[in-house]
Amino acid sequence: MSLQKKLSAMKKGFEAQAPKEAVEIIHRATHDLEKSGILDSTVKVGDEAPDFALQNADGQEFRLKELLAQGPVVLNFYRGKW
């Protein structure tokens, strides 16, 4: 099963179980975000990522530009705090 199909199934399952008011709030917020134009300023497939710096768990800083000079980079995004 593709990721899109899995996400669609999860969405249907959530909407079937969640309170109607919660589902309406989520739909309204999603619609408002889409109308806001926020997607126009996001990085798209094939775009060059802007340079940035992040710290690892030991506090050592890494810059994307420096890592790219060494070879390909894989970015992995996690939601939440560590």
mmCIF file of N, CA and C in Angstrom:
data_model
loop_
_atom_site.group_PDB
_atom_site.id
_atom_site.type_symbol
_atom_site.label_atom_id
_atom_site.label_comp_id
_atom_site.label_asym_id
_atom_site.label_seq_id
_atom_site.Cartn_x
_atom_site.Cartn_y
_atom_site.Cartn_z
ATOM 1 N N MET A 1 0.860 -1.179 0.000
ATOM 2 C CA MET A 1 0.000 0.000 0.000
ATOM 3 C C MET A 1 0.901 1.235 0.000
ATOM 4 N N SER A 2 0.566 2.200 -0.849
ATOM 5 C CA SER A 2 1.362 3.421 -0.940
ATOM 6 C C SER A 2 1.153 4.287 0.297
ATOM 7 N N LEU A 3 2.087 5.199 0.518
ATOM 8 C CA LEU A 3 1.979 6.111 1.651
ATOM 9 C C LEU A 3 0.694 6.924 1.562
ATOM 10 N N GLN A 4 0.354 7.405 0.366
ATOM 11 C CA GLN A 4 -0.853 8.213 0.205
ATOM 12 C C GLN A 4 -2.099 7.425 0.585
ATOM 13 N N LYS A 5 -2.152 6.154 0.190
ATOM 14 C CA LYS A 5 -3.306 5.326 0.546
ATOM 15 C C LYS A 5 -3.369 5.090 2.052
ATOM 16 N N LYS A 6 -2.212 4.891 2.679
ATOM 17 C CA LYS A 6 -2.175 4.705 4.131
ATOM 18 C C LYS A 6 -2.654 5.962 4.851
ATOM 19 N N LEU A 7 -2.184 7.120 4.381
ATOM 20 C CA LEU A 7 -2.600 8.380 5.000
ATOM 21 C C LEU A 7 -4.099 8.614 4.822
ATOM 22 N N SER A 8 -4.618 8.310 3.644
ATOM 23 C CA SER A 8 -6.055 8.467 3.396
ATOM 24 C C SER A 8 -6.869 7.556 4.305
ATOM 25 N N ALA A 9 -6.403 6.330 4.496
ATOM 26 C CA ALA A 9 -7.103 5.392 5.381
ATOM 27 C C ALA A 9 -7.062 5.882 6.823
ATOM 28 N N MET A 10 -5.916 6.404 7.254
ATOM 29 C CA MET A 10 -5.810 6.941 8.617
ATOM 30 C C MET A 10 -6.754 8.124 8.806
ATOM 31 N N LYS A 11 -6.815 8.993 7.795
ATOM 32 C CA LYS A 11 -7.688 10.167 7.867
ATOM 33 C C LYS A 11 -9.144 9.735 7.990
ATOM 34 N N LYS A 12 -9.558 8.779 7.166
ATOM 35 C CA LYS A 12 -10.943 8.286 7.228
ATOM 36 C C LYS A 12 -11.245 7.682 8.591
ATOM 37 N N GLY A 13 -10.304 6.902 9.117
ATOM 38 C CA GLY A 13 -10.496 6.289 10.429
ATOM 39 C C GLY A 13 -10.625 7.327 11.525
ATOM 40 N N PHE A 14 -9.768 8.354 11.469
ATOM 41 C CA PHE A 14 -9.834 9.426 12.457
ATOM 42 C C PHE A 14 -11.166 10.151 12.371
ATOM 43 N N GLU A 15 -11.554 10.522 11.146
ATOM 44 C CA GLU A 15 -12.793 11.277 10.969
ATOM 45 C C GLU A 15 -14.015 10.471 11.394
ATOM 46 N N ALA A 16 -13.954 9.157 11.293
ATOM 47 C CA ALA A 16 -15.078 8.312 11.707
ATOM 48 C C ALA A 16 -15.203 8.240 13.228
ATOM 49 N N GLN A 17 -14.086 8.419 13.933
ATOM 50 C CA GLN A 17 -14.101 8.267 15.388
ATOM 51 C C GLN A 17 -14.069 9.583 16.157
ATOM 52 N N ALA A 18 -13.515 10.620 15.564
ATOM 53 C CA ALA A 18 -13.348 11.891 16.265
ATOM 54 C C ALA A 18 -14.676 12.626 16.374
ATOM 55 N N PRO A 19 -14.794 13.483 17.384
ATOM 56 C CA PRO A 19 -15.998 14.316 17.480
ATOM 57 C C PRO A 19 -16.147 15.188 16.225
ATOM 58 N N LYS A 20 -17.379 15.349 15.793
ATOM 59 C CA LYS A 20 -17.657 16.119 14.575
ATOM 60 C C LYS A 20 -17.051 17.520 14.651
ATOM 61 N N GLU A 21 -17.123 18.147 15.826
ATOM 62 C CA GLU A 21 -16.596 19.507 15.992
ATOM 63 C C GLU A 21 -15.088 19.539 15.750
ATOM 64 N N ALA A 22 -14.382 18.512 16.220
ATOM 65 C CA ALA A 22 -12.931 18.462 16.030
ATOM 66 C C ALA A 22 -12.585 18.316 14.552
ATOM 67 N N VAL A 23 -13.315 17.470 13.863
ATOM 68 C CA VAL A 23 -13.078 17.267 12.428
ATOM 69 C C VAL A 23 -13.339 18.566 11.670
ATOM 70 N N GLU A 24 -14.397 19.271 12.027
ATOM 71 C CA GLU A 24 -14.714 20.541 11.364
ATOM 72 C C GLU A 24 -13.620 21.574 11.603
ATOM 73 N N ILE A 25 -13.086 21.626 12.824
ATOM 74 C CA ILE A 25 -12.006 22.568 13.140
ATOM 75 C C ILE A 25 -10.773 22.254 12.300
ATOM 76 N N ILE A 26 -10.435 20.981 12.190
ATOM 77 C CA ILE A 26 -9.269 20.578 11.404
ATOM 78 C C ILE A 26 -9.470 20.925 9.936
ATOM 79 N N HIS A 27 -10.642 20.651 9.393
ATOM 80 C CA HIS A 27 -10.920 20.969 7.983
ATOM 81 C C HIS A 27 -10.861 22.477 7.747
ATOM 82 N N ARG A 28 -11.424 23.237 8.668
ATOM 83 C CA ARG A 28 -11.422 24.696 8.531
ATOM 84 C C ARG A 28 -9.984 25.234 8.596
ATOM 85 N N ALA A 29 -9.193 24.728 9.536
ATOM 86 C CA ALA A 29 -7.808 25.186 9.668
ATOM 87 C C ALA A 29 -6.989 24.824 8.430
ATOM 88 N N THR A 30 -7.203 23.634 7.903
ATOM 89 C CA THR A 30 -6.502 23.209 6.689
ATOM 90 C C THR A 30 -6.875 24.116 5.521
ATOM 91 N N HIS A 31 -8.146 24.389 5.377
ATOM 92 C CA HIS A 31 -8.630 25.273 4.307
ATOM 93 C C HIS A 31 -8.024 26.663 4.454
ATOM 94 N N ASP A 32 -8.022 27.193 5.673
ATOM 95 C CA ASP A 32 -7.472 28.527 5.915
ATOM 96 C C ASP A 32 -5.979 28.582 5.583
ATOM 97 N N LEU A 33 -5.241 27.534 5.944
ATOM 98 C CA LEU A 33 -3.813 27.497 5.611
ATOM 99 C C LEU A 33 -3.602 27.468 4.104
ATOM 100 N N GLU A 34 -4.381 26.665 3.409
ATOM 101 C CA GLU A 34 -4.257 26.593 1.950
ATOM 102 C C GLU A 34 -4.558 27.945 1.313
ATOM 103 N N LYS A 35 -5.587 28.650 1.800
ATOM 104 C CA LYS A 35 -5.970 29.957 1.254
ATOM 105 C C LYS A 35 -4.950 31.038 1.586
ATOM 106 N N SER A 36 -4.180 30.862 2.662
ATOM 107 C CA SER A 36 -3.245 31.895 3.117
ATOM 108 C C SER A 36 -2.076 32.103 2.159
ATOM 109 N N GLY A 37 -1.840 31.138 1.283
ATOM 110 C CA GLY A 37 -0.713 31.248 0.364
ATOM 111 C C GLY A 37 0.594 30.729 0.947
ATOM 112 N N ILE A 38 0.537 30.128 2.122
ATOM 113 C CA ILE A 38 1.753 29.643 2.784
ATOM 114 C C ILE A 38 2.486 28.612 1.937
ATOM 115 N N LEU A 39 1.742 27.838 1.149
ATOM 116 C CA LEU A 39 2.377 26.812 0.321
ATOM 117 C C LEU A 39 3.224 27.411 -0.797
ATOM 118 N N ASP A 40 2.948 28.670 -1.158
ATOM 119 C CA ASP A 40 3.708 29.319 -2.221
ATOM 120 C C ASP A 40 5.161 29.564 -1.822
ATOM 121 N N SER A 41 5.435 29.640 -0.516
ATOM 122 C CA SER A 41 6.794 29.945 -0.061
ATOM 123 C C SER A 41 7.538 28.726 0.480
ATOM 124 N N THR A 42 6.960 27.537 0.332
ATOM 125 C CA THR A 42 7.631 26.337 0.827
ATOM 126 C C THR A 42 8.604 25.791 -0.211
ATOM 127 N N VAL A 43 9.579 25.029 0.272
ATOM 128 C CA VAL A 43 10.532 24.378 -0.617
ATOM 129 C C VAL A 43 9.817 23.234 -1.328
ATOM 130 N N LYS A 44 9.988 23.182 -2.637
ATOM 131 C CA LYS A 44 9.339 22.152 -3.455
ATOM 132 C C LYS A 44 10.359 21.096 -3.888
ATOM 133 N N VAL A 45 9.868 19.977 -4.372
ATOM 134 C CA VAL A 45 10.735 18.926 -4.899
ATOM 135 C C VAL A 45 11.609 19.529 -5.995
ATOM 136 N N GLY A 46 12.902 19.308 -5.898
ATOM 137 C CA GLY A 46 13.838 19.827 -6.890
ATOM 138 C C GLY A 46 14.424 21.180 -6.536
ATOM 139 N N ASP A 47 13.838 21.894 -5.559
ATOM 140 C CA ASP A 47 14.379 23.179 -5.124
ATOM 141 C C ASP A 47 15.663 22.961 -4.328
ATOM 142 N N GLU A 48 16.518 23.966 -4.330
ATOM 143 C CA GLU A 48 17.723 23.918 -3.512
ATOM 144 C C GLU A 48 17.354 24.337 -2.090
ATOM 145 N N ALA A 49 17.764 23.547 -1.129
ATOM 146 C CA ALA A 49 17.465 23.860 0.271
ATOM 147 C C ALA A 49 18.301 25.056 0.713
ATOM 148 N N PRO A 50 17.718 25.955 1.480
ATOM 149 C CA PRO A 50 18.499 27.085 1.992
ATOM 150 C C PRO A 50 19.520 26.588 3.014
ATOM 151 N N ASP A 51 20.647 27.275 3.116
ATOM 152 C CA ASP A 51 21.653 26.891 4.099
ATOM 153 C C ASP A 51 21.110 27.130 5.504
ATOM 154 N N PHE A 52 21.469 26.257 6.415
ATOM 155 C CA PHE A 52 21.059 26.400 7.806
ATOM 156 C C PHE A 52 22.054 25.674 8.686
ATOM 157 N N ALA A 53 22.006 25.972 9.984
ATOM 158 C CA ALA A 53 22.876 25.314 10.957
ATOM 159 C C ALA A 53 22.015 24.662 12.022
ATOM 160 N N LEU A 54 22.418 23.465 12.425
ATOM 161 C CA LEU A 54 21.743 22.733 13.496
ATOM 162 C C LEU A 54 22.789 22.138 14.419
ATOM 163 N N GLN A 55 22.384 21.884 15.659
ATOM 164 C CA GLN A 55 23.275 21.235 16.613
ATOM 165 C C GLN A 55 22.874 19.778 16.776
ATOM 166 N N ASN A 56 23.880 18.926 16.957
ATOM 167 C CA ASN A 56 23.576 17.530 17.247
ATOM 168 C C ASN A 56 23.356 17.368 18.752
ATOM 169 N N ALA A 57 23.176 16.149 19.208
ATOM 170 C CA ALA A 57 22.887 15.885 20.616
ATOM 171 C C ALA A 57 24.020 16.318 21.537
ATOM 172 N N ASP A 58 25.240 16.431 20.994
ATOM 173 C CA ASP A 58 26.398 16.848 21.792
ATOM 174 C C ASP A 58 26.645 18.347 21.725
ATOM 175 N N GLY A 59 25.785 19.076 21.028
ATOM 176 C CA GLY A 59 25.929 20.521 20.922
ATOM 177 C C GLY A 59 26.841 20.971 19.789
ATOM 178 N N GLN A 60 27.359 20.038 19.006
ATOM 179 C CA GLN A 60 28.215 20.380 17.878
ATOM 180 C C GLN A 60 27.352 20.912 16.739
ATOM 181 N N GLU A 61 27.763 22.066 16.169
ATOM 182 C CA GLU A 61 26.989 22.685 15.094
ATOM 183 C C GLU A 61 27.401 22.136 13.731
ATOM 184 N N PHE A 62 26.402 21.903 12.902
ATOM 185 C CA PHE A 62 26.611 21.463 11.528
ATOM 186 C C PHE A 62 25.889 22.429 10.607
ATOM 187 N N ARG A 63 26.551 22.799 9.498
ATOM 188 C CA ARG A 63 25.938 23.653 8.486
ATOM 189 C C ARG A 63 25.687 22.815 7.238
ATOM 190 N N LEU A 64 24.532 23.000 6.650
ATOM 191 C CA LEU A 64 24.182 22.247 5.454
ATOM 192 C C LEU A 64 25.210 22.460 4.350
ATOM 193 N N LYS A 65 25.594 23.705 4.135
ATOM 194 C CA LYS A 65 26.530 24.032 3.057
ATOM 195 C C LYS A 65 27.845 23.262 3.217
ATOM 196 N N GLU A 66 28.343 23.164 4.455
ATOM 197 C CA GLU A 66 29.601 22.454 4.707
ATOM 198 C C GLU A 66 29.443 20.950 4.478
ATOM 199 N N LEU A 67 28.313 20.406 4.887
ATOM 200 C CA LEU A 67 28.080 18.979 4.680
ATOM 201 C C LEU A 67 27.936 18.646 3.202
ATOM 202 N N LEU A 68 27.265 19.521 2.447
ATOM 203 C CA LEU A 68 27.097 19.290 1.011
ATOM 204 C C LEU A 68 28.435 19.310 0.276
ATOM 205 N N ALA A 69 29.400 20.073 0.799
ATOM 206 C CA ALA A 69 30.724 20.112 0.186
ATOM 207 C C ALA A 69 31.417 18.752 0.291
ATOM 208 N N GLN A 70 30.978 17.932 1.252
ATOM 209 C CA GLN A 70 31.566 16.605 1.455
ATOM 210 C C GLN A 70 30.837 15.521 0.658
ATOM 211 N N GLY A 71 29.637 15.818 0.175
ATOM 212 C CA GLY A 71 28.865 14.842 -0.585
ATOM 213 C C GLY A 71 27.380 15.008 -0.342
ATOM 214 N N PRO A 72 26.574 14.056 -0.823
ATOM 215 C CA PRO A 72 25.115 14.136 -0.656
ATOM 216 C C PRO A 72 24.703 14.153 0.821
ATOM 217 N N VAL A 73 23.580 14.803 1.085
ATOM 218 C CA VAL A 73 23.040 14.920 2.443
ATOM 219 C C VAL A 73 21.600 14.428 2.444
ATOM 220 N N VAL A 74 21.250 13.659 3.443
ATOM 221 C CA VAL A 74 19.867 13.224 3.639
ATOM 222 C C VAL A 74 19.319 13.991 4.830
ATOM 223 N N LEU A 75 18.216 14.713 4.621
ATOM 224 C CA LEU A 75 17.561 15.437 5.709
ATOM 225 C C LEU A 75 16.383 14.614 6.200
ATOM 226 N N ASN A 76 16.283 14.474 7.500
ATOM 227 C CA ASN A 76 15.203 13.705 8.103
ATOM 228 C C ASN A 76 14.555 14.589 9.157
ATOM 229 N N PHE A 77 13.276 14.857 9.018
ATOM 230 C CA PHE A 77 12.574 15.754 9.927
ATOM 231 C C PHE A 77 11.743 14.962 10.925
ATOM 232 N N TYR A 78 11.863 15.319 12.181
ATOM 233 C CA TYR A 78 11.071 14.711 13.240
ATOM 234 C C TYR A 78 10.194 15.775 13.873
ATOM 235 N N ARG A 79 8.995 15.398 14.216
ATOM 236 C CA ARG A 79 8.076 16.309 14.884
ATOM 237 C C ARG A 79 8.252 16.151 16.387
ATOM 238 N N GLY A 80 8.295 17.245 17.093
ATOM 239 C CA GLY A 80 8.346 17.181 18.547
ATOM 240 C C GLY A 80 9.674 17.645 19.106
ATOM 241 N N LYS A 81 9.752 17.598 20.428
ATOM 242 C CA LYS A 81 10.959 18.006 21.140
ATOM 243 C C LYS A 81 11.680 16.778 21.652
ATOM 244 N N TRP A 82 12.973 16.899 21.800
ATOM 245 C CA TRP A 82 13.775 15.791 22.319
ATOM 246 C C TRP A 82 14.137 16.040 23.754
#
